[in-house]
Amino acid sequence: MALDISNYKAKLETHKKALEQVLGLVGEKNPTNKDEWIPVQTEVGEDTADRSEVAEAITDFDSNAAVLTQLETELFAVNHALDRIEAGTYGICAVCNKEIEEDRLNANTSARTCIEHKDEPLI
């Protein structure tokens, strides 16, 4: 199988931009580690905040943290796939070193394994 690597690279870059836009809505880049995102925290004034405002701010923070974790995981996978393209190993199963099926890559452009090994834990 001859993969159209430029097509997959374009899809991955588009997906990366979309993920970063959504991440920007629920988080912000950690100033001390630009590869890490931290949840946006709603500011609540100490003098004027009532219990419901504080509870809502905590709920928003927890929701943002959960979404942020999921999006960061997905962004990591996309970045790793882009790194594999640059290294010339994109489309090769990380377990058996065989080509990943094109149907699998079309469904999940950041897939690291073939269908047979999709449930294998990767380190």
PDB file of C-alpha atoms in Angstrom, residues 75-85 90 110 112:
ATOM      1  CA  LEU A  75      -3.433  16.515  20.747  1.00  0.00           C
ATOM      2  CA  PHE A  76      -0.532  14.383  21.990  1.00  0.00           C
ATOM      3  CA  ALA A  77      -1.608  11.569  19.620  1.00  0.00           C
ATOM      4  CA  VAL A  78      -1.866  13.986  16.682  1.00  0.00           C
ATOM      5  CA  ASN A  79       1.557  15.498  17.432  1.00  0.00           C
ATOM      6  CA  HIS A  80       3.033  12.011  17.738  1.00  0.00           C
ATOM      7  CA  ALA A  81       1.553  11.067  14.337  1.00  0.00           C
ATOM      8  CA  LEU A  82       3.063  14.206  12.792  1.00  0.00           C
ATOM      9  CA  ASP A  83       6.425  13.255  14.343  1.00  0.00           C
ATOM     10  CA  ARG A  84       6.102   9.777  12.794  1.00  0.00           C
ATOM     11  CA  ILE A  85       5.481  11.380   9.397  1.00  0.00           C
ATOM     12  CA  TYR A  90       3.858   6.901   9.830  1.00  0.00           C
ATOM     13  CA  SER A 110      -3.246   9.249  14.531  1.00  0.00           C
ATOM     14  CA  ARG A 112      -0.256   3.851  16.052  1.00  0.00           C
TER      15      ARG A 112
END
